PDB file of C-alpha atoms and ligand atoms in Angstrom:
ATOM      1  CA  UNK A   1       8.466  -3.983 -27.250  1.00  0.00           C
ATOM      2  CA  UNK A   2      11.988  -4.558 -25.455  1.00  0.00           C
ATOM      3  CA  UNK A   3      13.494  -7.580 -24.791  1.00  0.00           C
ATOM      4  CA  UNK A   4      14.486  -6.831 -21.072  1.00  0.00           C
ATOM      5  CA  UNK A   5      13.624  -4.618 -17.838  1.00  0.00           C
ATOM      6  CA  UNK A   6      16.106  -4.041 -15.338  1.00  0.00           C
ATOM      7  CA  UNK A   7      15.661  -2.624 -12.060  1.00  0.00           C
ATOM      8  CA  UNK A   8      17.843   0.505 -11.093  1.00  0.00           C
ATOM      9  CA  UNK A   9      19.465   0.067  -7.504  1.00  0.00           C
ATOM     10  CA  UNK A  10      19.584   3.516  -6.531  1.00  0.00           C
ATOM     11  CA  UNK A  11      20.181   5.655  -3.003  1.00  0.00           C
ATOM     12  CA  UNK A  12      18.278   8.570  -4.135  1.00  0.00           C
ATOM     13  CA  UNK A  13      21.634  10.232  -4.863  1.00  0.00           C
ATOM     14  CA  UNK A  14      23.902   8.122  -7.278  1.00  0.00           C
ATOM     15  CA  UNK A  15      22.826   4.333  -9.641  1.00  0.00           C
ATOM     16  CA  UNK A  16      24.855   1.971  -7.204  1.00  0.00           C
ATOM     17  CA  UNK A  17      27.266   0.081  -9.054  1.00  0.00           C
ATOM     18  CA  UNK A  18      25.711  -3.476  -9.134  1.00  0.00           C
ATOM     19  CA  UNK A  19      22.956  -2.407 -11.501  1.00  0.00           C
ATOM     20  CA  UNK A  20      25.819  -1.428 -14.329  1.00  0.00           C
ATOM     21  CA  UNK A  21      26.448  -4.978 -13.988  1.00  0.00           C
ATOM     22  CA  UNK A  22      22.826  -6.315 -13.990  1.00  0.00           C
ATOM     23  CA  UNK A  23      23.072  -3.741 -17.406  1.00  0.00           C
ATOM     24  CA  UNK A  24      25.685  -5.701 -18.761  1.00  0.00           C
ATOM     25  CA  UNK A  25      23.853  -8.939 -18.557  1.00  0.00           C
ATOM     26  CA  UNK A  26      20.443  -7.406 -20.249  1.00  0.00           C
ATOM     27  CA  UNK A  27      23.274  -6.222 -23.029  1.00  0.00           C
ATOM     28  CA  UNK A  28      24.143 -10.353 -23.098  1.00  0.00           C
ATOM     29  CA  UNK A  29      21.048 -10.983 -23.651  1.00  0.00           C
ATOM     30  CA  UNK A  30      20.498  -9.199 -26.566  1.00  0.00           C
ATOM     31  CA  UNK A  31      18.187  -6.656 -28.167  1.00  0.00           C
ATOM     32  CA  UNK A  32      16.442  -4.206 -26.715  1.00  0.00           C
ATOM     33  CA  UNK A  33      16.242  -2.897 -23.045  1.00  0.00           C
ATOM     34  CA  UNK A  34      14.629  -0.420 -20.452  1.00  0.00           C
ATOM     35  CA  UNK A  35      15.241   0.863 -16.955  1.00  0.00           C
ATOM     36  CA  UNK A  36      13.181   0.727 -14.708  1.00  0.00           C
ATOM     37  CA  UNK A  37      13.402   3.635 -11.470  1.00  0.00           C
ATOM     38  CA  UNK A  38      11.451   3.389  -8.829  1.00  0.00           C
ATOM     39  CA  UNK A  39      11.408   6.090  -5.699  1.00  0.00           C
ATOM     40  CA  UNK A  40       9.975  10.032  -5.073  1.00  0.00           C
ATOM     41  CA  UNK A  41      11.962  12.876  -6.390  1.00  0.00           C
ATOM     42  CA  UNK A  42      14.766  10.501  -8.687  1.00  0.00           C
ATOM     43  CA  UNK A  43      14.892  13.035 -11.389  1.00  0.00           C
ATOM     44  CA  UNK A  44      18.611  13.139 -10.776  1.00  0.00           C
ATOM     45  CA  UNK A  45      18.960   9.172 -11.237  1.00  0.00           C
ATOM     46  CA  UNK A  46      16.634   9.243 -14.403  1.00  0.00           C
ATOM     47  CA  UNK A  47      18.734  11.884 -16.175  1.00  0.00           C
ATOM     48  CA  UNK A  48      22.190   9.858 -15.399  1.00  0.00           C
ATOM     49  CA  UNK A  49      20.744   6.692 -17.009  1.00  0.00           C
ATOM     50  CA  UNK A  50      20.361   8.330 -20.510  1.00  0.00           C
ATOM     51  CA  UNK A  51      23.654   7.447 -21.651  1.00  0.00           C
ATOM     52  CA  UNK A  52      23.374   3.592 -20.873  1.00  0.00           C
ATOM     53  CA  UNK A  53      22.328   1.899 -24.167  1.00  0.00           C
ATOM     54  CA  UNK A  54      18.416   2.200 -22.906  1.00  0.00           C
ATOM     55  CA  UNK A  55      15.776   2.334 -25.574  1.00  0.00           C
ATOM     56  CA  UNK A  56      14.229   4.173 -22.220  1.00  0.00           C
ATOM     57  CA  UNK A  57      14.050   4.871 -18.694  1.00  0.00           C
ATOM     58  CA  UNK A  58      10.859   4.006 -16.868  1.00  0.00           C
ATOM     59  CA  UNK A  59      10.318   6.630 -14.071  1.00  0.00           C
ATOM     60  CA  UNK A  60       7.705   5.696 -10.806  1.00  0.00           C
ATOM     61  CA  UNK A  61       8.215   8.338  -9.235  1.00  0.00           C
ATOM     62  CA  UNK A  62       5.884   9.299  -6.226  1.00  0.00           C
ATOM     63  CA  UNK A  63       5.802   9.963  -2.404  1.00  0.00           C
ATOM     64  CA  UNK A  64       3.969   6.151  -1.481  1.00  0.00           C
ATOM     65  CA  UNK A  65       6.994   4.720  -3.542  1.00  0.00           C
ATOM     66  CA  UNK A  66       9.886   6.969  -1.359  1.00  0.00           C
ATOM     67  CA  UNK A  67      10.249   3.931   0.792  1.00  0.00           C
ATOM     68  CA  UNK A  68      11.367  -0.130  -0.803  1.00  0.00           C
ATOM     69  CA  UNK A  69       8.230  -1.390   0.049  1.00  0.00           C
ATOM     70  CA  UNK A  70       8.620  -4.727  -1.327  1.00  0.00           C
ATOM     71  CA  UNK A  71       4.737  -5.032  -1.787  1.00  0.00           C
ATOM     72  CA  UNK A  72       4.113  -1.482  -3.396  1.00  0.00           C
ATOM     73  CA  UNK A  73       7.807  -1.911  -5.814  1.00  0.00           C
ATOM     74  CA  UNK A  74       7.000  -5.498  -6.879  1.00  0.00           C
ATOM     75  CA  UNK A  75       3.411  -4.065  -8.063  1.00  0.00           C
ATOM     76  CA  UNK A  76       4.946  -1.492  -9.898  1.00  0.00           C
ATOM     77  CA  UNK A  77       7.524  -3.492 -11.171  1.00  0.00           C
ATOM     78  CA  UNK A  78       4.691  -6.081 -12.608  1.00  0.00           C
ATOM     79  CA  UNK A  79       2.788  -3.071 -14.233  1.00  0.00           C
ATOM     80  CA  UNK A  80       5.915  -2.131 -15.637  1.00  0.00           C
ATOM     81  CA  UNK A  81       6.804  -5.560 -17.706  1.00  0.00           C
ATOM     82  CA  UNK A  82       3.467  -5.617 -18.319  1.00  0.00           C
ATOM     83  CA  UNK A  83       2.747  -2.999 -20.009  1.00  0.00           C
ATOM     84  CA  UNK A  84       7.054  -2.963 -22.074  1.00  0.00           C
ATOM     85  CA  UNK A  85       6.200  -6.317 -22.957  1.00  0.00           C
ATOM     86  CA  UNK A  86      10.212  -7.564 -21.651  1.00  0.00           C
ATOM     87  CA  UNK A  87      10.771 -11.116 -21.102  1.00  0.00           C
ATOM     88  CA  UNK A  88      13.577 -10.897 -18.422  1.00  0.00           C
ATOM     89  CA  UNK A  89      13.346  -8.676 -15.380  1.00  0.00           C
ATOM     90  CA  UNK A  90      16.790  -8.222 -14.587  1.00  0.00           C
ATOM     91  CA  UNK A  91      18.168  -6.973 -11.207  1.00  0.00           C
ATOM     92  CA  UNK A  92      21.471  -7.350  -8.876  1.00  0.00           C
ATOM     93  CA  UNK A  93      21.555 -10.177  -6.255  1.00  0.00           C
ATOM     94  CA  UNK A  94      21.047  -7.044  -3.555  1.00  0.00           C
ATOM     95  CA  UNK A  95      18.889  -7.879  -0.653  1.00  0.00           C
ATOM     96  CA  UNK A  96      16.212  -5.224  -1.924  1.00  0.00           C
ATOM     97  CA  UNK A  97      15.957  -7.876  -5.074  1.00  0.00           C
ATOM     98  CA  UNK A  98      15.708 -10.074  -3.326  1.00  0.00           C
ATOM     99  CA  UNK A  99      13.489  -8.910  -0.879  1.00  0.00           C
ATOM    100  CA  UNK A 100      11.291  -7.931  -4.150  1.00  0.00           C
ATOM    101  CA  UNK A 101      12.087  -9.784  -7.296  1.00  0.00           C
ATOM    102  CA  UNK A 102      10.302 -12.473  -6.071  1.00  0.00           C
ATOM    103  CA  UNK A 103       7.413 -10.970  -5.389  1.00  0.00           C
ATOM    104  CA  UNK A 104       7.742  -9.748  -8.994  1.00  0.00           C
ATOM    105  CA  UNK A 105       8.441 -13.560 -10.337  1.00  0.00           C
ATOM    106  CA  UNK A 106       5.148 -14.694  -8.445  1.00  0.00           C
ATOM    107  CA  UNK A 107       2.780 -11.499  -9.917  1.00  0.00           C
ATOM    108  CA  UNK A 108       3.810 -12.888 -13.206  1.00  0.00           C
ATOM    109  CA  UNK A 109       3.914 -15.845 -12.658  1.00  0.00           C
ATOM    110  CA  UNK A 110       7.496 -16.452 -13.746  1.00  0.00           C
ATOM    111  CA  UNK A 111      10.220 -18.923 -13.022  1.00  0.00           C
ATOM    112  CA  UNK A 112      13.341 -17.075 -11.468  1.00  0.00           C
ATOM    113  CA  UNK A 113      16.702 -18.127 -11.593  1.00  0.00           C
ATOM    114  CA  UNK A 114      19.169 -16.158  -9.016  1.00  0.00           C
ATOM    115  CA  UNK A 115      22.962 -15.620  -9.211  1.00  0.00           C
ATOM    116  CA  UNK A 116      23.329 -15.566 -12.276  1.00  0.00           C
ATOM    117  CA  UNK A 117      27.080 -15.393 -13.558  1.00  0.00           C
ATOM    118  CA  UNK A 118      26.869 -16.504 -17.452  1.00  0.00           C
ATOM    119  CA  UNK A 119      23.915 -16.854 -19.901  1.00  0.00           C
ATOM    120  CA  UNK A 120      25.166 -20.269 -22.099  1.00  0.00           C
ATOM    121  CA  UNK A 121      23.574 -21.921 -25.194  1.00  0.00           C
ATOM    122  CA  UNK A 122      22.391 -25.708 -24.362  1.00  0.00           C
ATOM    123  CA  UNK A 123      20.575 -27.947 -26.457  1.00  0.00           C
ATOM    124  CA  UNK A 124      19.870 -24.735 -28.806  1.00  0.00           C
ATOM    125  CA  UNK A 125      18.142 -22.828 -26.271  1.00  0.00           C
ATOM    126  CA  UNK A 126      19.828 -20.191 -23.141  1.00  0.00           C
ATOM    127  CA  UNK A 127      20.726 -21.478 -20.045  1.00  0.00           C
ATOM    128  CA  UNK A 128      22.051 -19.820 -16.698  1.00  0.00           C
ATOM    129  CA  UNK A 129      25.216 -20.651 -15.020  1.00  0.00           C
ATOM    130  CA  UNK A 130      24.869 -20.132 -11.113  1.00  0.00           C
ATOM    131  CA  UNK A 131      26.997 -21.444  -8.111  1.00  0.00           C
ATOM    132  CA  UNK A 132      25.394 -23.975  -6.317  1.00  0.00           C
ATOM    133  CA  UNK A 133      27.020 -25.530  -3.110  1.00  0.00           C
ATOM    134  CA  UNK A 134      28.313 -22.029  -1.773  1.00  0.00           C
ATOM    135  CA  UNK A 135      29.673 -21.585  -4.760  1.00  0.00           C
ATOM    136  CA  UNK A 136      31.726 -24.605  -4.788  1.00  0.00           C
ATOM    137  CA  UNK A 137      29.968 -26.019  -7.943  1.00  0.00           C
ATOM    138  CA  UNK A 138      28.051 -24.451 -10.927  1.00  0.00           C
ATOM    139  CA  UNK A 139      24.724 -25.637 -12.387  1.00  0.00           C
ATOM    140  CA  UNK A 140      23.436 -24.614 -15.619  1.00  0.00           C
ATOM    141  CA  UNK A 141      19.598 -23.955 -15.338  1.00  0.00           C
ATOM    142  CA  UNK A 142      17.062 -24.197 -18.009  1.00  0.00           C
ATOM    143  CA  UNK A 143      13.146 -22.484 -17.444  1.00  0.00           C
ATOM    144  CA  UNK A 144      10.193 -22.168 -19.077  1.00  0.00           C
ATOM    145  CA  UNK A 145       7.583 -20.182 -20.215  1.00  0.00           C
ATOM    146  CA  UNK A 146       7.333 -16.419 -21.639  1.00  0.00           C
ATOM    147  CA  UNK A 147       9.006 -14.521 -19.027  1.00  0.00           C
ATOM    148  CA  UNK A 148      12.022 -15.225 -16.383  1.00  0.00           C
ATOM    149  CA  UNK A 149      13.095 -12.996 -13.063  1.00  0.00           C
ATOM    150  CA  UNK A 150      16.739 -13.135 -13.213  1.00  0.00           C
ATOM    151  CA  UNK A 151      19.204 -11.691 -11.042  1.00  0.00           C
ATOM    152  CA  UNK A 152      23.079 -11.554 -11.313  1.00  0.00           C
ATOM    153  CA  UNK A 153      26.850 -10.898 -10.516  1.00  0.00           C
ATOM    154  CA  UNK A 154      28.397 -12.434  -7.996  1.00  0.00           C
ATOM    155  CA  UNK A 155      31.306 -13.404 -10.222  1.00  0.00           C
ATOM    156  CA  UNK A 156      34.127 -10.736 -10.469  1.00  0.00           C
ATOM    157  CA  UNK A 157      33.761 -10.931  -6.589  1.00  0.00           C
ATOM    158  CA  UNK A 158      34.114 -14.303  -6.173  1.00  0.00           C
ATOM    159  CA  UNK A 159      36.698 -14.670  -9.319  1.00  0.00           C
ATOM    160  CA  UNK A 160      38.905 -12.531  -7.933  1.00  0.00           C
ATOM    161  CA  UNK A 161      38.311 -11.473  -4.404  1.00  0.00           C
ATOM    162  CA  UNK A 162      37.795 -15.951  -3.948  1.00  0.00           C
ATOM    163  CA  UNK A 163      40.591 -16.664  -6.460  1.00  0.00           C
ATOM    164  CA  UNK A 164      43.578 -14.541  -4.646  1.00  0.00           C
ATOM    165  CA  UNK A 165      42.465 -16.179  -1.246  1.00  0.00           C
ATOM    166  CA  UNK A 166      42.136 -19.433  -2.840  1.00  0.00           C
ATOM    167  CA  UNK A 167      45.971 -18.673  -4.219  1.00  0.00           C
ATOM    168  CA  UNK A 168      46.544 -17.227  -0.671  1.00  0.00           C
ATOM    169  CA  UNK A 169      45.274 -19.618   1.075  1.00  0.00           C
ATOM    170  CA  UNK A 170      43.752 -16.871   2.800  1.00  0.00           C
ATOM    171  CA  UNK A 171      40.251 -16.207   4.180  1.00  0.00           C
ATOM    172  CA  UNK A 172      37.581 -13.534   2.332  1.00  0.00           C
ATOM    173  CA  UNK A 173      36.318 -10.265   4.009  1.00  0.00           C
ATOM    174  CA  UNK A 174      34.720  -7.184   2.441  1.00  0.00           C
ATOM    175  CA  UNK A 175      33.150  -4.023   3.142  1.00  0.00           C
ATOM    176  CA  UNK A 176      29.648  -2.684   4.057  1.00  0.00           C
ATOM    177  CA  UNK A 177      29.250  -0.813   0.008  1.00  0.00           C
ATOM    178  CA  UNK A 178      30.162  -4.152  -1.012  1.00  0.00           C
ATOM    179  CA  UNK A 179      27.808  -6.103   1.099  1.00  0.00           C
ATOM    180  CA  UNK A 180      25.259  -3.649  -0.111  1.00  0.00           C
ATOM    181  CA  UNK A 181      25.410  -4.437  -3.355  1.00  0.00           C
ATOM    182  CA  UNK A 182      24.933  -7.618  -2.543  1.00  0.00           C
ATOM    183  CA  UNK A 183      28.986  -9.294  -3.764  1.00  0.00           C
ATOM    184  CA  UNK A 184      29.483 -10.946  -0.731  1.00  0.00           C
ATOM    185  CA  UNK A 185      27.710 -12.319   2.133  1.00  0.00           C
ATOM    186  CA  UNK A 186      26.522  -9.732   5.662  1.00  0.00           C
ATOM    187  CA  UNK A 187      28.790 -12.381   7.748  1.00  0.00           C
ATOM    188  CA  UNK A 188      31.849 -11.455   5.496  1.00  0.00           C
ATOM    189  CA  UNK A 189      31.758  -7.954   6.577  1.00  0.00           C
ATOM    190  CA  UNK A 190      34.327  -6.182   8.099  1.00  0.00           C
ATOM    191  CA  UNK A 191      34.760  -3.553  10.383  1.00  0.00           C
ATOM    192  CA  UNK A 192      32.476  -0.746  12.529  1.00  0.00           C
ATOM    193  CA  UNK A 193      29.666  -2.136  12.346  1.00  0.00           C
ATOM    194  CA  UNK A 194      30.998  -6.102  11.023  1.00  0.00           C
ATOM    195  CA  UNK A 195      33.403  -8.376  11.896  1.00  0.00           C
ATOM    196  CA  UNK A 196      37.214  -7.246  13.152  1.00  0.00           C
ATOM    197  CA  UNK A 197      40.494  -9.178  11.600  1.00  0.00           C
ATOM    198  CA  UNK A 198      44.116  -9.238  12.510  1.00  0.00           C
ATOM    199  CA  UNK A 199      45.603 -11.159   9.833  1.00  0.00           C
ATOM    200  CA  UNK A 200      49.442 -11.559   9.007  1.00  0.00           C
ATOM    201  CA  UNK A 201      48.783  -9.857   5.455  1.00  0.00           C
ATOM    202  CA  UNK A 202      45.601  -7.990   4.962  1.00  0.00           C
ATOM    203  CA  UNK A 203      44.910  -7.252   1.287  1.00  0.00           C
ATOM    204  CA  UNK A 204      42.344  -4.364   0.222  1.00  0.00           C
ATOM    205  CA  UNK A 205      41.183  -4.702  -3.531  1.00  0.00           C
ATOM    206  CA  UNK A 206      39.512  -1.795  -4.414  1.00  0.00           C
ATOM    207  CA  UNK A 207      38.521  -0.537  -1.092  1.00  0.00           C
ATOM    208  CA  UNK A 208      38.578   3.618  -0.638  1.00  0.00           C
ATOM    209  CA  UNK A 209      39.877   3.531   3.175  1.00  0.00           C
ATOM    210  CA  UNK A 210      36.720   4.632   5.323  1.00  0.00           C
ATOM    211  CA  UNK A 211      37.224   4.634   8.879  1.00  0.00           C
ATOM    212  CA  UNK A 212      34.068   2.418   9.201  1.00  0.00           C
ATOM    213  CA  UNK A 213      36.261  -0.313   7.875  1.00  0.00           C
ATOM    214  CA  UNK A 214      40.116   0.824   8.591  1.00  0.00           C
ATOM    215  CA  UNK A 215      38.551   0.204  12.538  1.00  0.00           C
ATOM    216  CA  UNK A 216      37.997  -3.857  11.704  1.00  0.00           C
ATOM    217  CA  UNK A 217      41.149  -4.692  10.128  1.00  0.00           C
ATOM    218  CA  UNK A 218      44.514  -1.767  11.318  1.00  0.00           C
ATOM    219  CA  UNK A 219      45.552  -4.347  13.518  1.00  0.00           C
ATOM    220  CA  UNK A 220      46.431  -6.676  10.674  1.00  0.00           C
ATOM    221  CA  UNK A 221      50.510  -6.741  10.614  1.00  0.00           C
ATOM    222  CA  UNK A 222      51.098  -6.569   6.208  1.00  0.00           C
ATOM    223  CA  UNK A 223      48.273  -3.938   5.206  1.00  0.00           C
ATOM    224  CA  UNK A 224      48.892  -4.210   0.913  1.00  0.00           C
ATOM    225  CA  UNK A 225      45.983  -1.700  -0.327  1.00  0.00           C
ATOM    226  CA  UNK A 226      45.787  -2.034  -4.382  1.00  0.00           C
ATOM    227  CA  UNK A 227      43.756   1.085  -5.927  1.00  0.00           C
ATOM    228  CA  UNK A 228      43.644   2.819  -8.971  1.00  0.00           C
ATOM    229  CA  UNK A 229      43.017   5.984  -6.716  1.00  0.00           C
ATOM    230  CA  UNK A 230      46.330   6.764  -6.142  1.00  0.00           C
ATOM    231  CA  UNK A 231      44.644   9.936  -3.209  1.00  0.00           C
ATOM    232  CA  UNK A 232      42.194   6.305  -2.121  1.00  0.00           C
ATOM    233  CA  UNK A 233      42.372   7.766   1.490  1.00  0.00           C
ATOM    234  CA  UNK A 234      43.746   3.550   2.428  1.00  0.00           C
ATOM    235  CA  UNK A 235      47.364   4.930   0.727  1.00  0.00           C
ATOM    236  CA  UNK A 236      47.578   6.881   4.494  1.00  0.00           C
ATOM    237  CA  UNK A 237      47.194   3.247   6.691  1.00  0.00           C
ATOM    238  CA  UNK A 238      48.521   0.633   3.882  1.00  0.00           C
ATOM    239  CA  UNK A 239      52.020  -0.896   4.464  1.00  0.00           C
ATOM    240  CA  UNK A 240      51.896  -1.133   0.864  1.00  0.00           C
ATOM    241  CA  UNK A 241      50.104   0.756  -2.139  1.00  0.00           C
ATOM    242  CA  UNK A 242      49.561   0.225  -5.620  1.00  0.00           C
ATOM    243  CA  UNK A 243      47.881   2.350  -7.604  1.00  0.00           C
ATOM    244  CA  UNK A 244      46.180   0.352 -10.560  1.00  0.00           C
ATOM    245  CA  UNK A 245      43.092  -1.375 -12.278  1.00  0.00           C
ATOM    246  CA  UNK A 246      42.374  -4.018  -9.299  1.00  0.00           C
ATOM    247  CA  UNK A 247      40.949  -6.013 -13.198  1.00  0.00           C
ATOM    248  CA  UNK A 248      44.307  -6.141 -13.772  1.00  0.00           C
ATOM    249  CA  UNK A 249      46.402  -6.605 -11.694  1.00  0.00           C
ATOM    250  CA  UNK A 250      44.281  -8.776  -9.295  1.00  0.00           C
ATOM    251  CA  UNK A 251      44.574 -12.009 -12.295  1.00  0.00           C
ATOM    252  CA  UNK A 252      48.252 -11.466 -12.575  1.00  0.00           C
ATOM    253  CA  UNK A 253      48.639 -11.975  -8.629  1.00  0.00           C
ATOM    254  CA  UNK A 254      46.737 -15.226  -8.727  1.00  0.00           C
ATOM    255  CA  UNK A 255      49.204 -16.586 -11.814  1.00  0.00           C
ATOM    256  CA  UNK A 256      52.284 -15.224 -10.059  1.00  0.00           C
ATOM    257  CA  UNK A 257      51.283 -17.179  -6.666  1.00  0.00           C
ATOM    258  CA  UNK A 258      50.042 -20.051  -9.110  1.00  0.00           C
ATOM    259  CA  UNK A 259      53.788 -20.807 -10.826  1.00  0.00           C
ATOM    260  CA  UNK A 260      55.800 -19.609  -7.482  1.00  0.00           C
TER     261      UNK A 260
HETATM  262  C1  FAD B 301      27.577   3.845  10.594  1.00  0.00           C
HETATM  263  C2  FAD B 301      28.042   2.630   9.870  1.00  0.00           C
HETATM  264  C3  FAD B 301      29.192   1.843   9.601  1.00  0.00           C
HETATM  265  C4  FAD B 301      29.792   1.008   8.902  1.00  0.00           C
HETATM  266  N1  FAD B 301      30.140   0.190   9.201  1.00  0.00           N
HETATM  267  C5  FAD B 301      30.883  -0.458   8.031  1.00  0.00           C
HETATM  268  C6  FAD B 301      31.713  -1.710   8.842  1.00  0.00           C
HETATM  269  O1  FAD B 301      31.676  -2.106   9.457  1.00  0.00           O
HETATM  270  N2  FAD B 301      32.373  -1.625   7.148  1.00  0.00           N
HETATM  271  C7  FAD B 301      32.400  -1.061   6.103  1.00  0.00           C
HETATM  272  O2  FAD B 301      33.433  -1.298   5.361  1.00  0.00           O
HETATM  273  N3  FAD B 301      32.257  -0.290   6.152  1.00  0.00           N
HETATM  274  C8  FAD B 301      31.412   0.608   7.052  1.00  0.00           C
HETATM  275  N4  FAD B 301      30.278   1.758   6.985  1.00  0.00           N
HETATM  276  C9  FAD B 301      30.206   2.243   5.452  1.00  0.00           C
HETATM  277  C10 FAD B 301      31.720   3.131   5.607  1.00  0.00           C
HETATM  278  O3  FAD B 301      31.235   3.975   5.717  1.00  0.00           O
HETATM  279  C11 FAD B 301      31.879   3.322   3.876  1.00  0.00           C
HETATM  280  O4  FAD B 301      31.218   3.447   3.270  1.00  0.00           O
HETATM  281  C12 FAD B 301      32.842   1.718   3.226  1.00  0.00           C
HETATM  282  O5  FAD B 301      33.714   0.359   3.804  1.00  0.00           O
HETATM  283  C13 FAD B 301      33.287   1.704   1.597  1.00  0.00           C
HETATM  284  O6  FAD B 301      33.632   0.841   1.309  1.00  0.00           O
HETATM  285  P1  FAD B 301      34.395   0.598  -0.407  1.00  0.00           P
HETATM  286  O7  FAD B 301      35.365   1.093   0.281  1.00  0.00           O
HETATM  287  O8  FAD B 301      34.383  -0.661  -0.575  1.00  0.00           O
HETATM  288  O9  FAD B 301      33.692   1.161  -0.835  1.00  0.00           O
HETATM  289  P2  FAD B 301      33.747   2.940  -2.022  1.00  0.00           P
HETATM  290  O10 FAD B 301      33.992   4.172  -0.686  1.00  0.00           O
HETATM  291  O11 FAD B 301      32.985   2.840  -3.400  1.00  0.00           O
HETATM  292  O12 FAD B 301      35.765   2.728  -2.364  1.00  0.00           O
HETATM  293  C14 FAD B 301      35.784   2.246  -3.556  1.00  0.00           C
HETATM  294  C15 FAD B 301      37.133   1.689  -4.120  1.00  0.00           C
HETATM  295  O13 FAD B 301      37.436   1.148  -4.703  1.00  0.00           O
HETATM  296  C16 FAD B 301      38.245   2.239  -6.064  1.00  0.00           C
HETATM  297  N5  FAD B 301      38.482   0.765  -7.119  1.00  0.00           N
HETATM  298  C17 FAD B 301      37.473   1.323  -8.213  1.00  0.00           C
HETATM  299  N6  FAD B 301      36.985   0.686  -8.855  1.00  0.00           N
HETATM  300  C18 FAD B 301      38.851   0.120  -8.688  1.00  0.00           C
HETATM  301  C19 FAD B 301      39.380  -0.812  -9.784  1.00  0.00           C
HETATM  302  N7  FAD B 301      38.984  -1.163 -10.710  1.00  0.00           N
HETATM  303  N8  FAD B 301      40.778  -0.884  -9.623  1.00  0.00           N
HETATM  304  C20 FAD B 301      41.543  -0.383  -8.367  1.00  0.00           C
HETATM  305  N9  FAD B 301      40.481   0.508  -7.761  1.00  0.00           N
HETATM  306  C21 FAD B 301      39.115   0.853  -7.661  1.00  0.00           C
HETATM  307  C22 FAD B 301      37.523   3.211  -5.959  1.00  0.00           C
HETATM  308  O14 FAD B 301      39.317   4.484  -6.250  1.00  0.00           O
HETATM  309  C23 FAD B 301      37.072   3.612  -4.338  1.00  0.00           C
HETATM  310  O15 FAD B 301      38.640   3.952  -3.068  1.00  0.00           O
HETATM  311  C24 FAD B 301      29.881   2.024   7.373  1.00  0.00           C
HETATM  312  C25 FAD B 301      29.223   3.464   7.445  1.00  0.00           C
HETATM  313  C26 FAD B 301      28.507   3.779   8.932  1.00  0.00           C
HETATM  314  C27 FAD B 301      27.660   5.460   8.642  1.00  0.00           C
END
């Protein structure tokens, strides 16, 4: 019997990156885990998941599931959980999950904890660390019952992007992709369908440089881009372009700024 079941988010072509973090959460919780893919004509998605360590990939493929209708999806997920016996039902903190997973929790009569950033031990049992008060504080949440619904993990965005903004006294923005993945709220979005900004310094962390995003930042005086891909289109626009992994560079940058 699997300990956890992870709801996979996808755009019919590929798995959304944020789902990989939900899988990491399943691994941290321990035990076996299963992945659930819902949609129509999702064989490409399901075959891309087989190497991710799950005991099985459950596929619910039906024309009626082509669009992510919350009530329909919630019924499918609750049924899959009952069959698998999973105790943890995991998803990302995206709008997709926020629409569907509370319904799953209601169908299973299970508690739900959103935006889990860490799993900790408290008084001999598991607690879930999550931000409160717009991220200015953290709470440790314990839940009771046989099953629970959990979403993760804005932690990386808040630690790296928020940490750098704090160190510089700056503000945070995000791409459409980051908002879509649930890493940042909608009103952070910069670009054609978001806000237009023109700061003295704009730091683009892991941003490809899509034209729709550039529309919102092109009047910035200095653009520094950090990207692991030396051919990322943003190198054409950036004043300074650093090739490297942001997970390594940004903590060093924060540390240097704090020391200066
Ligand atoms: C009509 C329309 C309107 C749109 N409006 C907007 C808008 O307003 N704003 C907006 O932002 N987008 C908008 N988009 C979406 C836009 O086309 C892009 O899809 C989006 O900007 C891409 O976001 P991204 O750069 O974060 O993600 P991706 O394109 O996925 O790029 C991620 C980048 O991160 C780099 N990277 C990954 N991991 C690391 C690492 N560890 N270290 C360093 N670099 C790393 C990769 O090399 C890549 O270059 C719109 C699209 C359409 C069609």
